[in-house]
């Protein structure tokens, strides 16, 4: 049986082969092709039994209709929700997602980037970790389509989509102060990731505009690797050294979860004495034994914006170094 | 600059090209190649600047060193943990994972299977949904390497890796009965997925061996699509129609989460009157306002076993129709 080609479809319908090609490559929307026409092309392709030969096309066009997604850990709810949003959004263009977890290790992320490039992904969506600067510089030099999500490097030009970590953090801490809290402790990670540093700067600014001085004994930084042990140690030190602490602010949901676990295990549950807040939360937090107020990250929009950027680049429409910033949802802080 | 080939590496080291090829294709372990030798090959490849051309090799060998993973929803913690386990395990063979979510819709899963095949994935790891029977039969006919995880179809031969849903469910319900509970309600999904049906059969068997009769008013089935609304309705009906209910058993963690949410929102919290259990849980369940006992699914092992099966098939070593069954961890039930 003769293989059905794009020409066969174009002849049968009396439309141009270019138009058929755009539709079959998922670019109908972008090329403003009439919906009805696009539907007819897809129906005819199905009727004739047209099958795209991805690999042959990838060899010919250099496009694999696949995106490489490099993140810290797919099993972390933040990243699995982000992966889902990216999957949904990029499916509209007929693309699929190949993924890899770096565990915040730049050697791993560097390898993933190289492997995905070797597999001829059309673009990369990267949540970079500390030490990824050289990998990003290399992508810039090669003009390889990529977009950074959740983190970026101020000194390296890049297309990136960020959450307003500074602004969200400021509002949460400012809210704690306005509700009368005097000694607000902060637990963060001991890494130079811009998203986490911006949360620290938001904390600092909220103290400053309210006339509070920074008390270094109230700030603890823990490592990714030993997060459980070190968060427990931080909680213990905070509560023992500073009996007057009346609020603890966690830089993310994992830290908040471990902090609450520590408090419950140690029967510390007087929220009049100790208020809790976190930059972001989990769905289940309202059902916990202790109340905590938290912001909600715009994860779905993060994925949508990242896909928008990478598809524009793939189709040669994106200007470089576009920095997008998405606001936090702060409806749950109180 | 001349492209470095496998022959160049083999000549430099004085080893066979086949050996170099095995090492570079991530098959050193499988081919029992000495670790030291493998390391030398990798070091020499790096020194010479050897680069695998994945696409060209994929065209030549028909192997893309990529696995397609079809699951219900990557943002569901069960699947994101499974995806992570598969990613980790398959990386040992130099493979990557391309994924897609079906949302329990067999039209979506069918499309994903076809797209991944078109992209020449070497094998598929599939969590099939109701209605996927024909897709699995087709894969059998084509002798395409695949393995089913978490669900399978009894009447269709397949390689599959399952959790002992029946046995785990039996133990949990038997435990509730042994602790004195008389009226144990059960909330499950209204679908013919074998994993969920096996959990129901475990419930039935536990009632039977303890001399209890099945009371149909105690069993509720809700839909995936309207899970929140229908779980709330099920809770309301159960508690209103059967005031003597002294235990509710949830068929999975999502249902348990919603059930607990309902109870907290309605101030029903006397656990002496109402005991809670779930087939599986979330990390945060011990921190909830209400105690619930639950099993722990062997998700990591599920991923490891699935990768073992698919890699054996890819390397033509697996017999067909191998049914693996992994036990539940029941250390948290009480």
GROMACS .gro file of C-alpha atoms in nm, chain A residues 22-255:
model
  234
   22UNK     CA    1   0.074   2.375   0.885
   23UNK     CA    2  -0.240   2.196   1.006
   24UNK     CA    3  -0.069   1.858   1.039
   25UNK     CA    4   0.219   2.016   1.229
   26UNK     CA    5  -0.015   2.172   1.481
   27UNK     CA    6   0.044   2.527   1.357
   28UNK     CA    7  -0.310   2.600   1.232
   29UNK     CA    8  -0.389   2.833   1.521
   30UNK     CA    9  -0.063   3.018   1.490
   31UNK     CA   10  -0.100   3.054   1.110
   32UNK     CA   11  -0.458   3.178   1.159
   33UNK     CA   12  -0.599   2.900   0.945
   34UNK     CA   13  -0.979   2.890   0.953
   35UNK     CA   14  -1.105   2.635   1.209
   36UNK     CA   15  -1.338   2.469   0.961
   37UNK     CA   16  -1.059   2.428   0.705
   38UNK     CA   17  -0.826   2.283   0.968
   39UNK     CA   18  -1.095   2.035   1.074
   40UNK     CA   19  -1.147   1.927   0.711
   41UNK     CA   20  -0.774   1.867   0.669
   42UNK     CA   21  -0.756   1.658   0.987
   43UNK     CA   22  -1.066   1.460   0.888
   44UNK     CA   23  -0.929   1.391   0.541
   45UNK     CA   24  -0.591   1.288   0.685
   46UNK     CA   25  -0.771   1.043   0.911
   47UNK     CA   26  -0.988   0.914   0.627
   48UNK     CA   27  -0.687   0.851   0.402
   49UNK     CA   28  -0.490   0.696   0.686
   50UNK     CA   29  -0.213   0.958   0.683
   51UNK     CA   30   0.058   0.889   0.938
   52UNK     CA   31   0.326   1.137   1.029
   53UNK     CA   32   0.667   0.976   1.030
   54UNK     CA   33   0.807   1.169   1.324
   55UNK     CA   34   1.161   1.041   1.301
   56UNK     CA   35   1.193   1.094   0.927
   57UNK     CA   36   1.044   1.438   0.964
   58UNK     CA   37   1.270   1.511   1.258
   59UNK     CA   38   1.573   1.417   1.045
   60UNK     CA   39   1.445   1.628   0.754
   61UNK     CA   40   1.320   1.935   0.940
   62UNK     CA   41   1.528   1.911   1.251
   63UNK     CA   42   1.204   1.926   1.453
   64UNK     CA   43   1.093   1.644   1.679
   65UNK     CA   44   0.777   1.806   1.818
   66UNK     CA   45   0.914   1.724   2.160
   67UNK     CA   46   1.010   1.957   2.442
   68UNK     CA   47   1.266   1.872   2.708
   69UNK     CA   48   1.165   1.962   3.063
   70UNK     CA   49   1.442   1.984   3.322
   71UNK     CA   50   1.324   2.036   3.678
   72UNK     CA   51   1.444   1.959   4.029
   73UNK     CA   52   1.215   1.663   4.107
   74UNK     CA   53   0.904   1.543   3.925
   75UNK     CA   54   0.773   1.382   4.246
   76UNK     CA   55   0.758   1.724   4.418
   77UNK     CA   56   0.398   1.853   4.386
   78UNK     CA   57   0.514   2.194   4.261
   79UNK     CA   58   0.695   2.034   3.969
   80UNK     CA   59   0.437   1.764   3.896
   81UNK     CA   60   0.167   2.033   3.872
   82UNK     CA   61   0.398   2.242   3.653
   83UNK     CA   62   0.470   1.938   3.432
   84UNK     CA   63   0.096   1.878   3.397
   85UNK     CA   64   0.029   2.239   3.298
   86UNK     CA   65   0.310   2.227   3.040
   87UNK     CA   66   0.185   1.894   2.906
   88UNK     CA   67  -0.170   2.027   2.863
   89UNK     CA   68  -0.062   2.351   2.703
   90UNK     CA   69   0.193   2.209   2.463
   91UNK     CA   70  -0.044   1.933   2.350
   92UNK     CA   71  -0.238   2.213   2.177
   93UNK     CA   72   0.061   2.242   1.942
   94UNK     CA   73   0.086   1.865   1.892
   95UNK     CA   74   0.397   1.847   2.111
   96UNK     CA   75   0.500   1.601   2.382
   97UNK     CA   76   0.722   1.639   2.686
   98UNK     CA   77   1.032   1.441   2.780
   99UNK     CA   78   1.135   1.511   3.136
  100UNK     CA   79   1.423   1.474   3.378
  101UNK     CA   80   1.492   1.554   3.745
  102UNK     CA   81   1.816   1.722   3.849
  103UNK     CA   82   1.779   1.699   4.229
  104UNK     CA   83   1.924   2.053   4.238
  105UNK     CA   84   2.253   1.907   4.109
  106UNK     CA   85   2.397   2.108   3.819
  107UNK     CA   86   2.598   1.811   3.692
  108UNK     CA   87   2.274   1.617   3.652
  109UNK     CA   88   2.092   1.910   3.493
  110UNK     CA   89   2.382   1.969   3.253
  111UNK     CA   90   2.368   1.605   3.144
  112UNK     CA   91   1.992   1.621   3.096
  113UNK     CA   92   2.025   1.933   2.881
  114UNK     CA   93   2.286   1.763   2.660
  115UNK     CA   94   2.089   1.439   2.627
  116UNK     CA   95   1.770   1.624   2.536
  117UNK     CA   96   1.960   1.830   2.278
  118UNK     CA   97   2.108   1.510   2.133
  119UNK     CA   98   1.754   1.376   2.110
  120UNK     CA   99   1.676   1.687   1.904
  121UNK     CA  100   1.410   1.833   2.127
  122UNK     CA  101   1.283   2.153   1.968
  123UNK     CA  102   1.326   2.347   2.287
  124UNK     CA  103   1.396   2.324   2.658
  125UNK     CA  104   1.197   2.437   2.958
  126UNK     CA  105   1.442   2.451   3.245
  127UNK     CA  106   1.410   2.512   3.615
  128UNK     CA  107   1.780   2.586   3.666
  129UNK     CA  108   1.971   2.517   3.983
  130UNK     CA  109   2.271   2.686   4.139
  131UNK     CA  110   2.570   2.619   3.913
  132UNK     CA  111   2.367   2.604   3.591
  133UNK     CA  112   2.498   2.941   3.477
  134UNK     CA  113   2.745   2.792   3.231
  135UNK     CA  114   2.480   2.566   3.082
  136UNK     CA  115   2.256   2.867   3.021
  137UNK     CA  116   2.541   3.070   2.873
  138UNK     CA  117   2.614   2.781   2.636
  139UNK     CA  118   2.250   2.766   2.525
  140UNK     CA  119   2.264   3.141   2.458
  141UNK     CA  120   2.578   3.098   2.248
  142UNK     CA  121   2.419   2.815   2.050
  143UNK     CA  122   2.092   3.011   2.019
  144UNK     CA  123   1.910   2.698   2.135
  145UNK     CA  124   1.544   2.770   2.217
  146UNK     CA  125   1.487   2.753   2.591
  147UNK     CA  126   1.295   2.926   2.865
  148UNK     CA  127   1.371   2.930   3.235
  149UNK     CA  128   1.090   2.883   3.486
  150UNK     CA  129   1.077   2.961   3.856
  151UNK     CA  130   1.441   3.069   3.869
  152UNK     CA  131   1.681   3.270   3.650
  153UNK     CA  132   2.018   3.442   3.673
  154UNK     CA  133   2.008   3.821   3.686
  155UNK     CA  134   2.343   3.859   3.513
  156UNK     CA  135   2.265   3.624   3.222
  157UNK     CA  136   2.017   3.732   2.954
  158UNK     CA  137   1.741   3.474   2.918
  159UNK     CA  138   1.375   3.427   2.844
  160UNK     CA  139   1.225   3.344   3.179
  161UNK     CA  140   0.894   3.316   3.360
  162UNK     CA  141   0.904   3.393   3.729
  163UNK     CA  142   0.669   3.416   4.022
  164UNK     CA  143   0.674   3.743   4.218
  165UNK     CA  144   0.864   3.589   4.509
  166UNK     CA  145   0.969   3.923   4.653
  167UNK     CA  146   0.625   4.081   4.645
  168UNK     CA  147   0.445   3.772   4.775
  169UNK     CA  148   0.691   3.729   5.059
  170UNK     CA  149   0.666   4.097   5.151
  171UNK     CA  150   0.285   4.080   5.175
  172UNK     CA  151   0.285   3.765   5.390
  173UNK     CA  152   0.535   3.906   5.642
  174UNK     CA  153   0.378   4.252   5.638
  175UNK     CA  154   0.048   4.082   5.720
  176UNK     CA  155   0.201   3.902   6.019
  177UNK     CA  156   0.339   4.232   6.148
  178UNK     CA  157   0.008   4.417   6.095
  179UNK     CA  158  -0.166   4.146   6.299
  180UNK     CA  159   0.059   4.235   6.590
  181UNK     CA  160   0.348   3.992   6.569
  182UNK     CA  161   0.678   4.124   6.701
  183UNK     CA  162   0.931   3.844   6.659
  184UNK     CA  163   0.897   3.678   6.322
  185UNK     CA  164   1.139   3.394   6.256
  186UNK     CA  165   1.218   3.284   5.900
  187UNK     CA  166   1.328   2.939   5.781
  188UNK     CA  167   1.472   2.923   5.428
  189UNK     CA  168   1.714   2.712   5.224
  190UNK     CA  169   2.087   2.778   5.236
  191UNK     CA  170   2.119   2.814   4.858
  192UNK     CA  171   2.170   3.103   4.621
  193UNK     CA  172   1.858   3.036   4.417
  194UNK     CA  173   1.704   3.365   4.314
  195UNK     CA  174   1.350   3.259   4.399
  196UNK     CA  175   1.450   3.172   4.756
  197UNK     CA  176   1.670   3.481   4.792
  198UNK     CA  177   1.386   3.704   4.671
  199UNK     CA  178   1.165   3.557   4.942
  200UNK     CA  179   1.430   3.654   5.198
  201UNK     CA  180   1.447   4.006   5.054
  202UNK     CA  181   1.068   4.035   5.080
  203UNK     CA  182   1.096   3.937   5.449
  204UNK     CA  183   1.370   4.197   5.504
  205UNK     CA  184   1.175   4.473   5.332
  206UNK     CA  185   0.859   4.401   5.533
  207UNK     CA  186   1.062   4.428   5.855
  208UNK     CA  187   1.219   4.751   5.733
  209UNK     CA  188   0.906   4.940   5.625
  210UNK     CA  189   0.748   4.850   5.959
  211UNK     CA  190   1.046   4.981   6.153
  212UNK     CA  191   1.166   4.639   6.274
  213UNK     CA  192   1.533   4.557   6.292
  214UNK     CA  193   1.666   4.232   6.148
  215UNK     CA  194   1.750   3.986   6.427
  216UNK     CA  195   1.990   3.729   6.282
  217UNK     CA  196   1.907   3.473   6.549
  218UNK     CA  197   1.557   3.460   6.398
  219UNK     CA  198   1.677   3.352   6.053
  220UNK     CA  199   1.765   2.987   5.981
  221UNK     CA  200   1.883   2.833   5.656
  222UNK     CA  201   1.869   2.459   5.592
  223UNK     CA  202   2.005   2.239   5.315
  224UNK     CA  203   1.803   2.060   5.046
  225UNK     CA  204   1.982   1.735   5.117
  226UNK     CA  205   1.923   1.718   5.489
  227UNK     CA  206   1.600   1.912   5.492
  228UNK     CA  207   1.419   1.702   5.752
  229UNK     CA  208   1.698   1.687   6.008
  230UNK     CA  209   1.801   2.050   5.962
  231UNK     CA  210   1.446   2.189   5.974
  232UNK     CA  211   1.396   2.008   6.305
  233UNK     CA  212   1.724   2.151   6.434
  234UNK     CA  213   1.624   2.498   6.317
  235UNK     CA  214   1.287   2.474   6.494
  236UNK     CA  215   1.452   2.355   6.812
  237UNK     CA  216   1.713   2.630   6.810
  238UNK     CA  217   1.459   2.900   6.730
  239UNK     CA  218   1.222   2.800   7.007
  240UNK     CA  219   1.491   2.743   7.268
  241UNK     CA  220   1.708   3.046   7.200
  242UNK     CA  221   1.422   3.289   7.144
  243UNK     CA  222   1.134   3.217   7.381
  244UNK     CA  223   0.968   3.539   7.262
  245UNK     CA  224   0.922   3.425   6.902
  246UNK     CA  225   0.555   3.480   6.818
  247UNK     CA  226   0.556   3.389   6.449
  248UNK     CA  227   0.742   3.154   6.216
  249UNK     CA  228   0.745   3.215   5.841
  250UNK     CA  229   0.854   2.925   5.616
  251UNK     CA  230   1.005   2.994   5.274
  252UNK     CA  231   0.816   2.707   5.112
  253UNK     CA  232   0.558   2.433   5.169
  254UNK     CA  233   0.809   2.153   5.236
  255UNK     CA  234   0.970   2.354   5.515
   0.00000   0.00000   0.00000
